[in-house]
Tab-separated table of C-alpha atoms in Angstrom:
chain	number	residue	atom	x	y	z
A	1397	UNK	CA	92.018	82.678	117.228
A	1398	UNK	CA	94.746	82.007	119.769
A	1399	UNK	CA	97.108	79.211	120.696
A	1400	UNK	CA	95.828	76.807	123.302
A	1401	UNK	CA	97.832	76.958	126.553
A	1402	UNK	CA	100.873	74.725	126.308
A	1403	UNK	CA	100.146	73.127	129.682
A	1404	UNK	CA	97.153	71.341	128.234
A	1405	UNK	CA	99.002	70.363	125.073
A	1406	UNK	CA	101.373	67.946	126.770
A	1407	UNK	CA	99.582	64.800	125.674
A	1408	UNK	CA	99.017	66.126	122.186
A	1409	UNK	CA	102.657	67.124	121.736
A	1410	UNK	CA	103.773	63.692	122.893
A	1411	UNK	CA	101.575	62.104	120.242
A	1412	UNK	CA	102.924	64.515	117.662
A	1413	UNK	CA	106.610	64.003	118.487
A	1414	UNK	CA	106.359	60.207	118.625
A	1415	UNK	CA	104.444	60.177	115.355
A	1416	UNK	CA	107.148	61.812	113.243
A	1417	UNK	CA	107.885	58.438	111.662
A	1418	UNK	CA	104.342	58.420	110.311
A	1419	UNK	CA	105.330	61.288	108.030
A	1420	UNK	CA	107.784	59.036	106.153
A	1421	UNK	CA	105.473	58.748	103.175
A	1422	UNK	CA	104.565	62.269	102.014
A	1423	UNK	CA	100.827	62.796	102.112
A	1424	UNK	CA	98.590	65.796	102.069
A	1425	UNK	CA	95.567	65.445	104.317
A	1426	UNK	CA	94.539	68.279	106.615
A	1427	UNK	CA	91.297	68.619	108.549
A	1428	UNK	CA	90.087	70.981	111.275
A	1429	UNK	CA	87.483	69.831	113.812
A	1430	UNK	CA	85.354	71.675	116.359
A	1431	UNK	CA	84.415	70.376	119.799
A	1432	UNK	CA	81.698	67.798	120.238
A	1433	UNK	CA	79.507	67.056	123.259
A	1434	UNK	CA	78.877	64.082	125.535
A	1435	UNK	CA	75.362	63.718	124.154
A	1436	UNK	CA	76.651	63.349	120.590
A	1437	UNK	CA	76.581	59.925	118.949
A	1438	UNK	CA	79.858	58.189	119.947
A	1439	UNK	CA	80.463	57.332	116.300
A	1440	UNK	CA	80.358	61.019	115.397
A	1441	UNK	CA	83.044	62.253	117.799
A	1442	UNK	CA	86.788	61.749	118.310
A	1443	UNK	CA	87.951	61.443	121.951
A	1444	UNK	CA	91.316	63.024	122.741
A	1445	UNK	CA	93.164	63.415	126.050
A	1446	UNK	CA	94.818	66.802	126.562
A	1447	UNK	CA	96.614	67.666	129.782
A	1448	UNK	CA	94.851	64.911	131.681
A	1449	UNK	CA	91.403	65.978	130.472
A	1450	UNK	CA	89.201	64.229	127.963
A	1451	UNK	CA	87.916	66.278	125.046
A	1452	UNK	CA	85.550	65.306	122.254
A	1453	UNK	CA	85.867	66.623	118.718
A	1454	UNK	CA	83.418	66.181	115.879
A	1455	UNK	CA	84.532	63.537	113.406
A	1456	UNK	CA	83.257	65.533	110.416
A	1457	UNK	CA	85.634	68.484	109.913
A	1458	UNK	CA	84.637	72.103	109.471
A	1459	UNK	CA	87.031	72.253	106.507
A	1460	UNK	CA	89.840	70.195	104.998
A	1461	UNK	CA	92.653	70.361	102.447
A	1462	UNK	CA	90.034	70.654	99.719
A	1463	UNK	CA	89.225	74.183	100.882
A	1464	UNK	CA	92.867	75.368	101.015
A	1465	UNK	CA	93.709	77.704	98.146
A	1466	UNK	CA	97.189	78.923	99.231
A	1467	UNK	CA	99.560	78.536	102.173
A	1468	UNK	CA	102.737	79.795	103.801
A	1469	UNK	CA	104.953	77.596	106.019
A	1470	UNK	CA	107.041	78.804	108.944
A	1471	UNK	CA	109.287	77.224	111.570
A	1472	UNK	CA	107.341	76.240	114.677
A	1473	UNK	CA	108.567	77.227	118.125
A	1474	UNK	CA	110.686	74.801	120.110
A	1475	UNK	CA	111.630	72.599	117.170
A	1476	UNK	CA	108.077	71.289	116.810
A	1477	UNK	CA	108.213	70.883	113.050
A	1478	UNK	CA	106.558	73.517	110.889
A	1479	UNK	CA	103.513	75.714	111.164
A	1480	UNK	CA	101.243	76.771	108.321
A	1481	UNK	CA	99.229	79.851	107.515
A	1482	UNK	CA	96.339	78.724	105.317
A	1483	UNK	CA	94.196	80.759	102.953
A	1484	UNK	CA	90.798	79.120	102.470
A	1485	UNK	CA	88.449	79.328	99.509
A	1486	UNK	CA	84.939	80.754	99.785
A	1487	UNK	CA	83.441	77.572	101.241
A	1488	UNK	CA	86.241	77.213	103.771
A	1489	UNK	CA	86.158	80.883	104.675
A	1490	UNK	CA	82.423	80.737	105.365
A	1491	UNK	CA	82.799	77.565	107.442
A	1492	UNK	CA	85.622	79.087	109.495
A	1493	UNK	CA	83.724	82.307	110.123
A	1494	UNK	CA	80.578	80.436	111.183
A	1495	UNK	CA	82.485	78.100	113.519
A	1496	UNK	CA	84.475	80.883	115.177
A	1497	UNK	CA	81.400	83.077	115.525
A	1498	UNK	CA	79.134	80.569	117.280
A	1499	UNK	CA	81.801	78.635	119.216
A	1500	UNK	CA	83.537	81.365	121.194
A	1501	UNK	CA	85.961	79.949	123.765
A	1502	UNK	CA	85.862	76.422	122.337
A	1503	UNK	CA	88.742	74.419	120.881
A	1504	UNK	CA	89.527	73.558	117.268
A	1505	UNK	CA	91.671	70.510	116.534
A	1506	UNK	CA	93.928	70.222	113.481
A	1507	UNK	CA	94.702	66.742	112.149
A	1508	UNK	CA	97.441	66.279	109.535
A	1509	UNK	CA	97.714	62.913	107.790
A	1510	UNK	CA	95.715	61.273	110.561
A	1511	UNK	CA	97.851	62.748	113.364
A	1512	UNK	CA	96.449	65.373	115.792
A	1513	UNK	CA	99.065	68.138	115.673
A	1514	UNK	CA	97.573	71.348	117.067
A	1515	UNK	CA	94.729	72.875	119.049
A	1516	UNK	CA	93.649	76.513	119.060
A	1517	UNK	CA	90.977	78.289	121.071
A	1518	UNK	CA	88.458	80.576	119.394
A	1519	UNK	CA	88.402	84.080	120.832
A	1520	UNK	CA	86.833	86.075	117.999
A	1521	UNK	CA	85.219	85.523	114.583
A	1522	UNK	CA	87.662	84.966	111.718
A	1523	UNK	CA	86.253	86.486	108.542
A	1524	UNK	CA	89.284	86.651	106.235
A	1525	UNK	CA	89.542	82.920	105.576
A	1526	UNK	CA	92.998	82.601	107.131
A	1527	UNK	CA	93.729	79.829	109.607
A	1528	UNK	CA	97.008	79.101	111.390
A	1529	UNK	CA	98.405	75.697	112.309
A	1530	UNK	CA	101.103	76.539	114.836
A	1531	UNK	CA	103.070	73.279	114.989
A	1532	UNK	CA	103.479	69.686	113.936
A	1533	UNK	CA	103.601	69.803	110.119
A	1534	UNK	CA	106.407	67.825	108.475
A	1535	UNK	CA	108.743	68.951	105.694
A	1536	UNK	CA	107.366	66.117	103.562
A	1537	UNK	CA	103.825	67.412	103.874
A	1538	UNK	CA	104.940	70.905	102.861
A	1539	UNK	CA	106.695	69.417	99.821
A	1540	UNK	CA	103.454	67.691	98.830
A	1541	UNK	CA	101.483	70.905	99.287
A	1542	UNK	CA	103.897	72.790	97.053
A	1543	UNK	CA	103.010	70.421	94.219
A	1544	UNK	CA	99.379	71.490	94.429
A	1545	UNK	CA	99.156	74.987	95.877
A	1546	UNK	CA	100.871	78.394	95.616
A	1547	UNK	CA	102.562	80.020	98.569
A	1548	UNK	CA	101.077	83.232	99.877
A	1549	UNK	CA	104.499	84.877	99.572
A	1550	UNK	CA	104.392	84.266	95.816
A	1551	UNK	CA	101.195	86.247	95.519
A	1552	UNK	CA	101.587	90.002	95.856
A	1553	UNK	CA	98.777	91.932	97.509
A	1554	UNK	CA	98.046	93.701	94.212
A	1555	UNK	CA	97.811	90.427	92.322
A	1556	UNK	CA	94.357	89.555	90.942
A	1557	UNK	CA	94.943	85.935	91.980
A	1558	UNK	CA	94.523	86.860	95.650
A	1559	UNK	CA	90.814	87.366	95.047
A	1560	UNK	CA	90.235	84.288	92.901
A	1561	UNK	CA	89.943	81.826	95.809
A	1562	UNK	CA	90.215	78.789	93.550
A	1563	UNK	CA	88.170	75.773	94.588
A	1564	UNK	CA	89.023	72.909	92.212
A	1565	UNK	CA	92.399	71.168	91.958
A	1566	UNK	CA	92.824	72.432	88.389
A	1567	UNK	CA	92.089	76.014	89.440
A	1568	UNK	CA	94.561	75.788	92.330
A	1569	UNK	CA	97.244	74.366	90.030
A	1570	UNK	CA	96.627	77.083	87.455
A	1571	UNK	CA	96.764	79.771	90.137
A	1572	UNK	CA	100.054	78.393	91.468
A	1573	UNK	CA	101.553	78.332	87.970
A	1574	UNK	CA	100.368	81.872	87.228
A	1575	UNK	CA	101.762	83.130	90.528
A	1576	UNK	CA	105.124	81.505	89.780
A	1577	UNK	CA	105.143	82.949	86.254
A	1578	UNK	CA	104.304	86.409	87.594
A	1579	UNK	CA	107.077	86.205	90.174
A	1580	UNK	CA	109.571	85.091	87.516
A	1581	UNK	CA	108.520	87.898	85.169
A	1582	UNK	CA	108.823	90.545	87.895
A	1583	UNK	CA	112.306	89.326	88.804
A	1584	UNK	CA	113.346	89.466	85.147
A	1585	UNK	CA	112.005	92.997	84.789
A	1586	UNK	CA	113.923	94.102	87.873
A	1587	UNK	CA	117.067	92.537	86.437
A	1588	UNK	CA	116.570	94.295	83.116
A	1589	UNK	CA	115.913	97.655	84.763
A	1590	UNK	CA	119.149	97.372	86.736
A	1591	UNK	CA	121.155	96.870	83.540
A	1592	UNK	CA	121.346	93.121	83.616
A	1593	UNK	CA	120.313	92.739	79.995
A	1594	UNK	CA	117.053	92.560	78.117
A	1595	UNK	CA	114.904	95.285	76.573
A	1596	UNK	CA	115.761	98.026	79.080
A	1597	UNK	CA	119.490	97.765	78.394
A	1598	UNK	CA	119.276	97.860	74.585
A	1599	UNK	CA	119.965	100.964	72.561
A	1600	UNK	CA	116.811	101.772	70.629
A	1601	UNK	CA	117.078	102.398	66.903
A	1602	UNK	CA	115.796	105.603	65.398
A	1603	UNK	CA	112.592	105.047	63.388
A	1604	UNK	CA	112.820	104.856	59.587
A	1605	UNK	CA	109.505	106.599	58.939
A	1606	UNK	CA	109.568	109.919	57.083
A	1607	UNK	CA	107.938	112.686	59.134
A	1608	UNK	CA	105.423	115.071	57.650
A	1609	UNK	CA	106.848	118.399	56.496
C-alpha cells in the first residue's frame, strides 16, 4: 500500500482543508472504499474529482470503524492534520487482504466523518490487518477514538491482547482498559525496582517458622 501521488490529490486536499470546520463536533466514523466502474449502478458509487480526473468509488465500504480494534495517531506531513495506523479485527483484516490482492494498482478512498481525507494506491496484498490513513484526521476524532479503542503503543508485542482482535464494542473497551492497566502496572514495577518504593524497596522480615533439626 502506498501513498497516492500528491499531484492528483490537489482537489481532495482542498476539500479536506476547507472542511476542517466540519470536525467541530467530535464524531467517529471511518470508512474505506475501493474503486467502482462506469457500468456500476450510479446509486452504488461515489464520484470524486482528483487532479482534474473523475474517479468512482463504491458506496459500500470494504471496512469501517466497526472493524478497527486498535490505532496509533501520528502527525501528518505538511500540517495536514493527523494520520492513523489502524489495526483491524479478523473481518476487517480479511476484507483488506482480499481487496488489496484482487485490486492491484487501484485506489482506496478513506472517508472520515463524511469527509474524503486520503487516497492510497494498492501495490501489494496486505495480510497483517494494518491500514494507514496518511492525512486529514482531526484531533477531535482522535479524542473520540481514545474513548473506545486502545492505542497500539499501549500494547506491547508480547501482550496477549495483540492477538485478541476484539470485534464488539464491549470487547474493544475491555481490551483498552486491560492494556492501560498493564501499562500502569509495568510502570509501577519499574518504579519499585529502581527504589521508588513498593515491595522491591522493603526490607523482608525473617520467617518465624522453626526449621527441622
